[in-house]
PDB file of C-alpha atoms in Angstrom:
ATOM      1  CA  UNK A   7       4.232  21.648  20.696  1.00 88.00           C
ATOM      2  CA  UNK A   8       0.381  23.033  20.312  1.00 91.00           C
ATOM      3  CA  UNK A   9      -2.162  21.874  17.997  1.00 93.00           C
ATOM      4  CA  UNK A  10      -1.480  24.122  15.165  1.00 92.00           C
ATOM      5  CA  UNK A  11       2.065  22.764  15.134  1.00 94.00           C
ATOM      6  CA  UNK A  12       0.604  19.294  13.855  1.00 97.00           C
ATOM      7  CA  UNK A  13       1.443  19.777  10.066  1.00 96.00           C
ATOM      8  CA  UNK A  14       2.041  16.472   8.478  1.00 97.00           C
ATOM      9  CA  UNK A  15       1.394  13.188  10.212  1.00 98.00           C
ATOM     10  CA  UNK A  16       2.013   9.616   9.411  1.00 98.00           C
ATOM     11  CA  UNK A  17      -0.727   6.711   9.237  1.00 98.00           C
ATOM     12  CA  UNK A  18       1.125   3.122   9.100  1.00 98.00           C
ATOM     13  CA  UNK A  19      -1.796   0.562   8.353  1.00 97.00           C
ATOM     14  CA  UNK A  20      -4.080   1.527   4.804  1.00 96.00           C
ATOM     15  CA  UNK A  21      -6.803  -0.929   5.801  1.00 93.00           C
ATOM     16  CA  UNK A  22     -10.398   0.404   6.871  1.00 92.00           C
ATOM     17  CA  UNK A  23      -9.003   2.119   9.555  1.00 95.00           C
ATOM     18  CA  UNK A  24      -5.633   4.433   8.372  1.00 97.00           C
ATOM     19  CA  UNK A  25      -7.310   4.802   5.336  1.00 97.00           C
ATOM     20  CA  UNK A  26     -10.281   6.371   7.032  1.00 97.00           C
ATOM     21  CA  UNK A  27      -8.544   8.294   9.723  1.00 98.00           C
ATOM     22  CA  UNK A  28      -6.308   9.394   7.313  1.00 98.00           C
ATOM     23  CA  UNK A  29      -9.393  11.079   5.189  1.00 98.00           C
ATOM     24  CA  UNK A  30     -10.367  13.261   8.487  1.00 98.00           C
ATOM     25  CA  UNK A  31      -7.135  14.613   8.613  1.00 98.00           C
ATOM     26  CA  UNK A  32      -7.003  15.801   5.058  1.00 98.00           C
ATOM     27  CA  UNK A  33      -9.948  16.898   4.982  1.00 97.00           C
ATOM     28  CA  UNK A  34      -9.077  19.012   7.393  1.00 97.00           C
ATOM     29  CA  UNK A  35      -6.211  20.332   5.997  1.00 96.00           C
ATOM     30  CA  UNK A  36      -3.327  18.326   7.445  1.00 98.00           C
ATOM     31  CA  UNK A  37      -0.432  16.679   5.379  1.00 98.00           C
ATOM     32  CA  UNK A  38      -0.670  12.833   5.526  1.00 98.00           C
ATOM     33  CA  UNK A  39       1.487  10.152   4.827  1.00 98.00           C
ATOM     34  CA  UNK A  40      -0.471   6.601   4.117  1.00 98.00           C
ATOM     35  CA  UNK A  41       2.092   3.685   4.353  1.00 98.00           C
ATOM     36  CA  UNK A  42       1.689   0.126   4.013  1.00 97.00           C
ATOM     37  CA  UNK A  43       3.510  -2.927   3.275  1.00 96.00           C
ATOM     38  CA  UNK A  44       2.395  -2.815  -0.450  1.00 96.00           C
ATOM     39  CA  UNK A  45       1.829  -0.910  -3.439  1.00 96.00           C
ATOM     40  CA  UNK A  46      -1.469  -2.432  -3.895  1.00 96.00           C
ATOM     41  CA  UNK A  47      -2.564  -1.865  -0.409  1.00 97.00           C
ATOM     42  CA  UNK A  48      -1.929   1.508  -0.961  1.00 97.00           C
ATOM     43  CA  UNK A  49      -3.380   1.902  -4.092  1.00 97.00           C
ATOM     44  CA  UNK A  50      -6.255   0.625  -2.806  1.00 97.00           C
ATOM     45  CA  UNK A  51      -6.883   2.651  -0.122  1.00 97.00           C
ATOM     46  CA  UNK A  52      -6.816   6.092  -2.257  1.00 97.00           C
ATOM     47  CA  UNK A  53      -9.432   4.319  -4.166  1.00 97.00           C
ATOM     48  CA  UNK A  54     -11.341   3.750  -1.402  1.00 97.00           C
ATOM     49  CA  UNK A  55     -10.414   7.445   0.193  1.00 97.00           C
ATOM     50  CA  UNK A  56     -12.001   8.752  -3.486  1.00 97.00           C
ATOM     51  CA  UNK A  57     -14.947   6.939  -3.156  1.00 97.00           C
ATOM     52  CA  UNK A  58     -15.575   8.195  -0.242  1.00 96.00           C
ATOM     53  CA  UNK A  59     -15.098  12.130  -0.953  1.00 97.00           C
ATOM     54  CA  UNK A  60     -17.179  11.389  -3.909  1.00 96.00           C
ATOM     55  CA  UNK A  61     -20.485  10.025  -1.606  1.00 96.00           C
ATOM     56  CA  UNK A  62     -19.976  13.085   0.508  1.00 96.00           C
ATOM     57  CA  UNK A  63     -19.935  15.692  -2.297  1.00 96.00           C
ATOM     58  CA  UNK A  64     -23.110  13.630  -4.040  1.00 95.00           C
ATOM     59  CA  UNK A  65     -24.724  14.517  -0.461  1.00 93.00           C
ATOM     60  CA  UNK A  66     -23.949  18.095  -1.232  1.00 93.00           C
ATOM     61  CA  UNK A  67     -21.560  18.122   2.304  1.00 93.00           C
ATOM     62  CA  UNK A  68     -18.648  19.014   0.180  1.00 94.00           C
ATOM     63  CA  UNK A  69     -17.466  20.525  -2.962  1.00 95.00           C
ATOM     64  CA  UNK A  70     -15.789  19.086  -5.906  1.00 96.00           C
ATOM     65  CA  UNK A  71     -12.959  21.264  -4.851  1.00 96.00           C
ATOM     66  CA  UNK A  72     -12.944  20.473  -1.371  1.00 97.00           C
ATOM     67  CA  UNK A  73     -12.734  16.678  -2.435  1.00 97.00           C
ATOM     68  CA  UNK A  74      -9.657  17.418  -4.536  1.00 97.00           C
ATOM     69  CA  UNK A  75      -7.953  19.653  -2.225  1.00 97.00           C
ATOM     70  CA  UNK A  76      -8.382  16.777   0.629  1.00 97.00           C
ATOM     71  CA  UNK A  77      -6.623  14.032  -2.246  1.00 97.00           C
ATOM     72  CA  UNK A  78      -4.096  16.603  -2.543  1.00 98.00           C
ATOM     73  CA  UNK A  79      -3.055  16.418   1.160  1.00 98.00           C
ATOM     74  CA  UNK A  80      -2.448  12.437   0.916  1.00 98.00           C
ATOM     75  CA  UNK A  81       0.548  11.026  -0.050  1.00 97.00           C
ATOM     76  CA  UNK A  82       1.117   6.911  -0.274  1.00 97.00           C
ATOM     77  CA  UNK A  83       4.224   5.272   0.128  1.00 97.00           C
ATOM     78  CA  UNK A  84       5.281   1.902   0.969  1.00 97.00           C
ATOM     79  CA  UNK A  85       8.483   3.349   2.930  1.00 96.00           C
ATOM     80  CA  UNK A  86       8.067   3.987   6.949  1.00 97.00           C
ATOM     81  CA  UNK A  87      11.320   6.256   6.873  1.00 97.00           C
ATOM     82  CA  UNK A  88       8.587   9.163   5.430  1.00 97.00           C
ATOM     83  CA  UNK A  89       7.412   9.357   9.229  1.00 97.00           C
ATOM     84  CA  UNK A  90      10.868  11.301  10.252  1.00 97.00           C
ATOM     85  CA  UNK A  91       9.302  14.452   9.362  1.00 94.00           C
ATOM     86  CA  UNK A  92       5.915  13.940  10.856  1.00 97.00           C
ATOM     87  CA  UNK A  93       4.304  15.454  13.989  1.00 98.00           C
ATOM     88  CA  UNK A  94       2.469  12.767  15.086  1.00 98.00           C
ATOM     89  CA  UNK A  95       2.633   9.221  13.953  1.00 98.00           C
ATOM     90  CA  UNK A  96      -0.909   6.663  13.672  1.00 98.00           C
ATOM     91  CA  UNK A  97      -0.149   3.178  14.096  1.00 98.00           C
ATOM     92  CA  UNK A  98      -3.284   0.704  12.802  1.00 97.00           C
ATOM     93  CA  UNK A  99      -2.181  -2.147  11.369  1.00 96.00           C
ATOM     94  CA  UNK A 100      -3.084  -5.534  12.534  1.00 90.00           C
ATOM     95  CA  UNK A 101      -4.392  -6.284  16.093  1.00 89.00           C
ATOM     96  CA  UNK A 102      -1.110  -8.543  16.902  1.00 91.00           C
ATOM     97  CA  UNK A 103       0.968  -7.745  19.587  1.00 93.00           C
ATOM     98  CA  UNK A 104       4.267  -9.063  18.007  1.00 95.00           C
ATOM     99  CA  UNK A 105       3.779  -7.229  14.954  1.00 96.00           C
ATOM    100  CA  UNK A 106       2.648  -3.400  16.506  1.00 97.00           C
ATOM    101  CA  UNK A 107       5.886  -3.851  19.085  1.00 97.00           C
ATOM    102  CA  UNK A 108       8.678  -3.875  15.512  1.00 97.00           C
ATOM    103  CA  UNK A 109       7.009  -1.043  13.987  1.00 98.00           C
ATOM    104  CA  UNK A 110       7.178   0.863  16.880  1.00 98.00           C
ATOM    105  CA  UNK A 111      10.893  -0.072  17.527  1.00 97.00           C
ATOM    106  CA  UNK A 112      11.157   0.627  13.640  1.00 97.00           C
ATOM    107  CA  UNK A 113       9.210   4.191  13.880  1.00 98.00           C
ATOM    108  CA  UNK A 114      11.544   5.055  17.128  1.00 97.00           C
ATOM    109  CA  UNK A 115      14.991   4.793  15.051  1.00 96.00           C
ATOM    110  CA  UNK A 116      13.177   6.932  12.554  1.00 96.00           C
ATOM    111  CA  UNK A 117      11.145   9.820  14.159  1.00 97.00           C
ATOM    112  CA  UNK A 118      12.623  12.665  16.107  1.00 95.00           C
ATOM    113  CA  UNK A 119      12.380  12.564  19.267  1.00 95.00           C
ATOM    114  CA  UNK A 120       9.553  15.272  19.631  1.00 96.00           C
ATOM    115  CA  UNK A 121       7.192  13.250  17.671  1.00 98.00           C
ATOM    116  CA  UNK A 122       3.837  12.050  19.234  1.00 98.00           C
ATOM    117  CA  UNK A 123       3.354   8.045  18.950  1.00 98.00           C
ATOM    118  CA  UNK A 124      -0.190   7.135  18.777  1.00 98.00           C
ATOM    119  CA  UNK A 125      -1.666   3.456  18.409  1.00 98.00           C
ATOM    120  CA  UNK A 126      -5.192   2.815  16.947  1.00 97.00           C
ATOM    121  CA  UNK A 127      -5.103  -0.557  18.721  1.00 95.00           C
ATOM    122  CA  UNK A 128      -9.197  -1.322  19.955  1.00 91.00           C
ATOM    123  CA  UNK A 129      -7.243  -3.955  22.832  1.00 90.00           C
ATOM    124  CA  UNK A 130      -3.944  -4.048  22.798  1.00 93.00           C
ATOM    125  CA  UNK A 131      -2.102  -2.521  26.077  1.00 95.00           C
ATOM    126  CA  UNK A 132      -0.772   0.990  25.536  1.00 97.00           C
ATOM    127  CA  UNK A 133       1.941   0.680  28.135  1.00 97.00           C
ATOM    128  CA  UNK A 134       3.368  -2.125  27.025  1.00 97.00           C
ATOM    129  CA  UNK A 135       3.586  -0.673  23.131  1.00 97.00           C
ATOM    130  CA  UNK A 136       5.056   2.163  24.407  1.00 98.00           C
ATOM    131  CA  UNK A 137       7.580   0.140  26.059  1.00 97.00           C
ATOM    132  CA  UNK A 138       8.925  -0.604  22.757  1.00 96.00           C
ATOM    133  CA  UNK A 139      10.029   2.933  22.290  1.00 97.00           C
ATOM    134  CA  UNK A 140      12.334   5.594  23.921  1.00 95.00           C
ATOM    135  CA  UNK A 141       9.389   8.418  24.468  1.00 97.00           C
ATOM    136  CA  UNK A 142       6.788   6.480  26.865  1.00 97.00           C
ATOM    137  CA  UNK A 143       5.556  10.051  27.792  1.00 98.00           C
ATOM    138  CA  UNK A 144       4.614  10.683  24.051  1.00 98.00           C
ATOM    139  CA  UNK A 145       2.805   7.692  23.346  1.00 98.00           C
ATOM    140  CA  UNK A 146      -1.075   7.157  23.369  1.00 98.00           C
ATOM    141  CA  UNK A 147      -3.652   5.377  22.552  1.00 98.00           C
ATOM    142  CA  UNK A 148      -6.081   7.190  20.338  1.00 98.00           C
ATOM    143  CA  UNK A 149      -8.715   4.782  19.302  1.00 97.00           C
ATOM    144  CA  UNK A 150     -11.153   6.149  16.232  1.00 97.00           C
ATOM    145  CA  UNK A 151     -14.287   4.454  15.644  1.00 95.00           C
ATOM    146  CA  UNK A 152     -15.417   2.717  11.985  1.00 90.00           C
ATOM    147  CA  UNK A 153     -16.511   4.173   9.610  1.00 92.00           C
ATOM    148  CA  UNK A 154     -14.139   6.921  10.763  1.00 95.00           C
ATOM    149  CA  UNK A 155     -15.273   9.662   8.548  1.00 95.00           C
ATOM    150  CA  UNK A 156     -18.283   8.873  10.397  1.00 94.00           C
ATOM    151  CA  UNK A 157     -18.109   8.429  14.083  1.00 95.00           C
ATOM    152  CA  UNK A 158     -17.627  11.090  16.652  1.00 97.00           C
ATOM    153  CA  UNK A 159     -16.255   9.071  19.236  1.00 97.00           C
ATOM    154  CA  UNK A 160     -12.130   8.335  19.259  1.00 98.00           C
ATOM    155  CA  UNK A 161     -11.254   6.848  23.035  1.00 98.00           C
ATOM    156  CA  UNK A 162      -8.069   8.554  24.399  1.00 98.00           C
ATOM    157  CA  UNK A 163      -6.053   5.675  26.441  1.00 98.00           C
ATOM    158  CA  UNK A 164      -2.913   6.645  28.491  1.00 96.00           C
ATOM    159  CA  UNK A 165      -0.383   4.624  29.597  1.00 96.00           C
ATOM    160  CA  UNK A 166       1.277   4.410  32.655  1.00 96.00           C
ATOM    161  CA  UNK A 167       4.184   7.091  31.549  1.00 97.00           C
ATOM    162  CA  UNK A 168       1.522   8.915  29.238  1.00 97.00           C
ATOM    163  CA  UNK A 169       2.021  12.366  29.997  1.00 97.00           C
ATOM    164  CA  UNK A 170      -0.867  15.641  30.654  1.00 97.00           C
ATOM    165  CA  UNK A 171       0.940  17.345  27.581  1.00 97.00           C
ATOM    166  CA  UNK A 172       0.434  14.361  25.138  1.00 98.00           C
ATOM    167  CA  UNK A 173      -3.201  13.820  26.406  1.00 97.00           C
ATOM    168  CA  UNK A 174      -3.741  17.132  26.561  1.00 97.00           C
ATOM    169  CA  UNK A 175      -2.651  18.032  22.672  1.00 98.00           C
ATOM    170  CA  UNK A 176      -3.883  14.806  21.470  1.00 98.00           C
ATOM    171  CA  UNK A 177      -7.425  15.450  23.231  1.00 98.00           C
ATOM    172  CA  UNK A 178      -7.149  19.535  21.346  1.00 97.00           C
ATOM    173  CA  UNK A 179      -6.395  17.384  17.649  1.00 98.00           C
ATOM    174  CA  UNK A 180      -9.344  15.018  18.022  1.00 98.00           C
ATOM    175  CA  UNK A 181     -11.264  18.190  18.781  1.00 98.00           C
ATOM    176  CA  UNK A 182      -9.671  19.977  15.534  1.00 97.00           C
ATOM    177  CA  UNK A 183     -10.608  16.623  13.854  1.00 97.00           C
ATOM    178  CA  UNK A 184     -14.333  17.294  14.638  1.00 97.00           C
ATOM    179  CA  UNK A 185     -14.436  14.331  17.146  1.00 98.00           C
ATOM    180  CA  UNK A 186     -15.224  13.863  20.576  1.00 98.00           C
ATOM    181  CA  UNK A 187     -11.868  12.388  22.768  1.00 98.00           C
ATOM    182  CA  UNK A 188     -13.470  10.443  25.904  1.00 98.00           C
ATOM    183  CA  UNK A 189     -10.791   8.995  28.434  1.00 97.00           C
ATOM    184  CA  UNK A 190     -10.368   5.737  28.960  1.00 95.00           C
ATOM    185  CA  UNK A 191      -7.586   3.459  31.114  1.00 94.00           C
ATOM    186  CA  UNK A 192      -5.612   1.595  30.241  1.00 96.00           C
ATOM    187  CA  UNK A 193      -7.274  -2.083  30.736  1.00 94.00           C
ATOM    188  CA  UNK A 194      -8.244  -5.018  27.951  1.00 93.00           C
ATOM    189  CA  UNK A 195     -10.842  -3.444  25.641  1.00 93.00           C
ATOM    190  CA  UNK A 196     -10.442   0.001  27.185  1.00 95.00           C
ATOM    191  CA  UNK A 197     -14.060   1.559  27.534  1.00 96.00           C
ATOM    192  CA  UNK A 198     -15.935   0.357  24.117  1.00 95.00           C
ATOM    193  CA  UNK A 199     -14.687  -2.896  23.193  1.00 96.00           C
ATOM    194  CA  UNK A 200     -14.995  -3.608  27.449  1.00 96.00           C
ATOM    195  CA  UNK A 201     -18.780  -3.441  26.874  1.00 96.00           C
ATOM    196  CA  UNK A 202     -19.293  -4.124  22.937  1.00 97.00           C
ATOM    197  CA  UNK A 203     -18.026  -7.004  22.703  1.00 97.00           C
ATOM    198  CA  UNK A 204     -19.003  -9.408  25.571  1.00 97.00           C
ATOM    199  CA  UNK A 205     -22.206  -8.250  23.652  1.00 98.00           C
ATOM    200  CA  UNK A 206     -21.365  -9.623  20.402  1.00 98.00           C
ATOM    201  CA  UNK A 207     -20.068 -12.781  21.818  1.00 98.00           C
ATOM    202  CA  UNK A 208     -23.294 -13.405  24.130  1.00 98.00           C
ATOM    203  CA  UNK A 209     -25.139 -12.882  20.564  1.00 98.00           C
ATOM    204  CA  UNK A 210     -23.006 -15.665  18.952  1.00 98.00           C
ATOM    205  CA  UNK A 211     -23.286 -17.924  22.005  1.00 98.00           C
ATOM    206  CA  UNK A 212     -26.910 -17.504  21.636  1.00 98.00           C
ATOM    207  CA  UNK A 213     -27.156 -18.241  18.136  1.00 98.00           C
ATOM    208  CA  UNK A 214     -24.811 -21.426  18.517  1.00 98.00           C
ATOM    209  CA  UNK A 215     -27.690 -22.693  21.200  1.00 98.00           C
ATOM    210  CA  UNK A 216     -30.659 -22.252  19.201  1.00 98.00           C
ATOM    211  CA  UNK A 217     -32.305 -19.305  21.288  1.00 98.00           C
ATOM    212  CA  UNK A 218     -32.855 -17.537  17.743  1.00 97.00           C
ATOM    213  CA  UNK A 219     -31.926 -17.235  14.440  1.00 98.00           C
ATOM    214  CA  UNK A 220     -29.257 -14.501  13.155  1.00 98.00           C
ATOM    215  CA  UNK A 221     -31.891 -12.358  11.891  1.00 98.00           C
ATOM    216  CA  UNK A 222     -34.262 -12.666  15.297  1.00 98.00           C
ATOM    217  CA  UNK A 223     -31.487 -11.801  17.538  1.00 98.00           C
ATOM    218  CA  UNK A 224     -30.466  -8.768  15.321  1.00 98.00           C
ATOM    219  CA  UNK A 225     -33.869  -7.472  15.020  1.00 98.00           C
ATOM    220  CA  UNK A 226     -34.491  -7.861  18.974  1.00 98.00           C
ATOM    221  CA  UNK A 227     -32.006  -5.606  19.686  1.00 98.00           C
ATOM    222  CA  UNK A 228     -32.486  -3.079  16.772  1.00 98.00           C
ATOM    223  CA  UNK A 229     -36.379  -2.741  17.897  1.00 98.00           C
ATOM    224  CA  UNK A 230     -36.626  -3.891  21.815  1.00 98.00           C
ATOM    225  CA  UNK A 231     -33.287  -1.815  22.461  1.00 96.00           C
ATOM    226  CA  UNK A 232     -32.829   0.716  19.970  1.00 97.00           C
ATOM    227  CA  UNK A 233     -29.955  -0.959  18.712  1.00 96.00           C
ATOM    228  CA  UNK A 234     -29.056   1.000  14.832  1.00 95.00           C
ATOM    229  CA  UNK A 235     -27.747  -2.534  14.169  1.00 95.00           C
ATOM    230  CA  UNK A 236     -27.872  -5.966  15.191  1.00 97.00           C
ATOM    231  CA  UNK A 237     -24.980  -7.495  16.950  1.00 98.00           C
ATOM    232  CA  UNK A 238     -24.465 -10.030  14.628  1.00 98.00           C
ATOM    233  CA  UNK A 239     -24.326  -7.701  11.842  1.00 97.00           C
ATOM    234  CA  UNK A 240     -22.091  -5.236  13.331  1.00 97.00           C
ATOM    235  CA  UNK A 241     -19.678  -8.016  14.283  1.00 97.00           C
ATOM    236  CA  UNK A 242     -19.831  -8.944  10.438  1.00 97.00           C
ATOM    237  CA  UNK A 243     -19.117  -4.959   9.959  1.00 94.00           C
ATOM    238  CA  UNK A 244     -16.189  -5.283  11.969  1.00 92.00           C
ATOM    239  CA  UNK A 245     -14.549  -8.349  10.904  1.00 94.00           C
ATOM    240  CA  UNK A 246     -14.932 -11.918  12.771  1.00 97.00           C
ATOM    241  CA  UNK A 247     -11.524 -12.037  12.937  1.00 95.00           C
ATOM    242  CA  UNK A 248     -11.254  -9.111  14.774  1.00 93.00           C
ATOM    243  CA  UNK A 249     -13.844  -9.596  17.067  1.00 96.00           C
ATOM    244  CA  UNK A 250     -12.315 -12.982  17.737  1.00 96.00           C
ATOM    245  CA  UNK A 251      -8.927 -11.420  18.474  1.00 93.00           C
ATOM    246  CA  UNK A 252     -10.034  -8.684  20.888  1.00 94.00           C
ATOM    247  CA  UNK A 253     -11.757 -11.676  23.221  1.00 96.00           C
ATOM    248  CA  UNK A 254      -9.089 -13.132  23.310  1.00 96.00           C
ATOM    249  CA  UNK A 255      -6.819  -9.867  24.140  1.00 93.00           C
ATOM    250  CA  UNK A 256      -9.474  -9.182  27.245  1.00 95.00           C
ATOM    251  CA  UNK A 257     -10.163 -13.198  27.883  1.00 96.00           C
ATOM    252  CA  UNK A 258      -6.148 -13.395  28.297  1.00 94.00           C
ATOM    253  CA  UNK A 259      -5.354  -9.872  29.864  1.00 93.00           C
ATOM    254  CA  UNK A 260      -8.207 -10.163  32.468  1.00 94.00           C
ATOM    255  CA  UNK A 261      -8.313 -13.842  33.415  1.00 95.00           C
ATOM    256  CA  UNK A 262     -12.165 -13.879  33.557  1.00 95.00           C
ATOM    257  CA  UNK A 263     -14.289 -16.654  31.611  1.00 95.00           C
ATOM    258  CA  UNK A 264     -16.801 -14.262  30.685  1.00 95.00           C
ATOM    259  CA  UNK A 265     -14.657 -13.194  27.636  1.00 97.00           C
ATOM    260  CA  UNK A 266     -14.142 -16.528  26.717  1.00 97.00           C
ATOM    261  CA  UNK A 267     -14.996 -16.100  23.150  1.00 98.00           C
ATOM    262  CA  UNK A 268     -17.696 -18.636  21.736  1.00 98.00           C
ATOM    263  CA  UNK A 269     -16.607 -21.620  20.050  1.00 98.00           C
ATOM    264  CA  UNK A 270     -18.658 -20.877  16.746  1.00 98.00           C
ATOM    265  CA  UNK A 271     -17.000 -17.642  16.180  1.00 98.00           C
ATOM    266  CA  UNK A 272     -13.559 -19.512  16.377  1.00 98.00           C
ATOM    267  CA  UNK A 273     -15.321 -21.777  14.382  1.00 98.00           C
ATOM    268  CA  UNK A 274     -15.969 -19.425  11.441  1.00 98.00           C
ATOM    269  CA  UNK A 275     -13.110 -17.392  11.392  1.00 98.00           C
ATOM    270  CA  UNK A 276     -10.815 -20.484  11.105  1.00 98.00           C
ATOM    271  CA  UNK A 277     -13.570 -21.220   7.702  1.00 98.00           C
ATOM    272  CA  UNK A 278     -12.912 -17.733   6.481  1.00 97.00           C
ATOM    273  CA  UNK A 279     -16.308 -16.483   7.076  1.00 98.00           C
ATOM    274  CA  UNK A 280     -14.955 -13.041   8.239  1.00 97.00           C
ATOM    275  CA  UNK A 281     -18.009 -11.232   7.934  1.00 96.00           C
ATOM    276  CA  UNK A 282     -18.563  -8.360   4.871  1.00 94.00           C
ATOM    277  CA  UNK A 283     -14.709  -8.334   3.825  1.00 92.00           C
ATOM    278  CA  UNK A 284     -14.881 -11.904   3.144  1.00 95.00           C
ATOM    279  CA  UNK A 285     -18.842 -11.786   1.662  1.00 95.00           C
ATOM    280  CA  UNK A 286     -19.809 -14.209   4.099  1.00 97.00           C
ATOM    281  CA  UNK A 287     -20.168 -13.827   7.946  1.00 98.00           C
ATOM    282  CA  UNK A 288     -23.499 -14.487  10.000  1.00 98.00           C
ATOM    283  CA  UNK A 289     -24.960 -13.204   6.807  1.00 98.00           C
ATOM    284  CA  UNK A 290     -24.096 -13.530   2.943  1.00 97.00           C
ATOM    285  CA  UNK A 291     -22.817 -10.550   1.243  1.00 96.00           C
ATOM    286  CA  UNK A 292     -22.107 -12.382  -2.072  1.00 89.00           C
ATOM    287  CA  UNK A 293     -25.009 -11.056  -3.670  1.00 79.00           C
TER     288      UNK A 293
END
């Protein structure tokens, strides 16, 4: 299989990720299947996909007709079985190991046995997803950024049985995508969250003991380091919740304290104060 072979492909997870990466790929012309658990889910997300298209072609990036065309390319469903005639599958639903390890047994039983597996996980191991299936050699990590319409960067992981063809291909798409692939092994928090998010944490910790307030902090880094956004902010952007569970993936998976994450994070996640999804986080979005 080559690049221009990659027709149709299948997104599993709606949320702010699938339903992002699965806007890149139609605009770009490829068939895409967005599934998730619900109707509403789904619903929501080609809402959220319009929107989108609509703020580009108000910035004059795209046409009217461009922004239909892309729509046109996206098809919902609630069904995973839609995946058996897809080139590549995306797997980004929730960061829980449990949960990514039965859809992948799921997708196996109903993909062919050419099709690429590829898991949007920001933590998770790749080897051990890949496990879970019967094509180790055709499974990677391909990690895209938020907002994905957005952000160059999408981290290429391999695991152990990841082959040169997969990365290879994989590497050509992101390309195709108008993204940059970067390499990255296969270790707790692979390259970005490795260094992003002991950041974040040290931010919270520093909060919790009084050396500054959320906004201090935030504006530190945005002016002393050149920073486009505070950590605090940008762990808001990203979801608490998330933030919380990739600590733990790297505090657990490498053993060191450093990634312990900090007690007032737990602390707000377990009050629901996720951050911008929620409208309330380090700062309050309820206005």
């Amino acid at each position: 299989m080559n690049v221009d072979d990659i027709k149709k492909v299948t997104i599993v997870g709606s949320g702010t990720m699938g339903n992002g990466i699965a806007q890149v790929f139609a605009m770009n012309g490829i068939d895409v299947n967005l599934v998730d658990v619900k109707q509403e889910f789904v619903d929501r997300a080609l809402a959220t996909i319009t929107k989108s298209l609509d703020r580009i072609v108000k910035k004059e990036k795209i046409t009217e007709a461009d922004k239909d065309a892309a729509l046109k390319h996206i098809t919902g469903s609630t069904d995973v079985s839609v995946a058996k005639d897809s080139q590549l599958v995306i797997e980004a639903i929730t960061e829980q190991l449990d949960i990514k390890l039965k859809l992948w047994e799921q997708l196996e039983s109903v993909c062919g046995p050419e099709t690429i597996f590829a898991s949007n996980t920001s933590s998770l191991p790749i080897t051990q997803l890949a496990a879970a299936t019967g094509r180790a050699d055709k499974f990677i990590g391909m990690h895209f950024m938020n907002p994905v319409p957005m952000m160059k960067l999408v981290e290429l992981i391999r695991g152990i049985a990841t082959s040169d063809d997969t990365c290879t291909l994989v590497s050509e798409l992101a390309k195709k995508l108008g993204k940059t692939p970067i390499e990255a092994n296969d270790f707790p928090g692979f390259i970005a969250n490795r260094i992003l998010l002991p950041m974040i944490n040290e931010a919270v910790y520093a909060h919790m003991e009084g050396v500054g307030t959320v906004e201090a902090i935030d504006e530190v880094m945005k002016l002393g380091m050149g920073h486009p956004m505070g950590p605090l902010f940008l762990a808001d952007f990203i979801g608490l919740d998330v933030c919380l569970a990739i600590l733990e993936v790297m505090h657990q998976g490498l053993g060191d304290p450093k990634y312990r994450p900090c007690p007032l994070l737990r602390k707000m996640v377990q009050a629901g104060y996720l951050g911008r999804k929620s409208g309330r986080g380090f700062y309050d979005y309820s206005k």
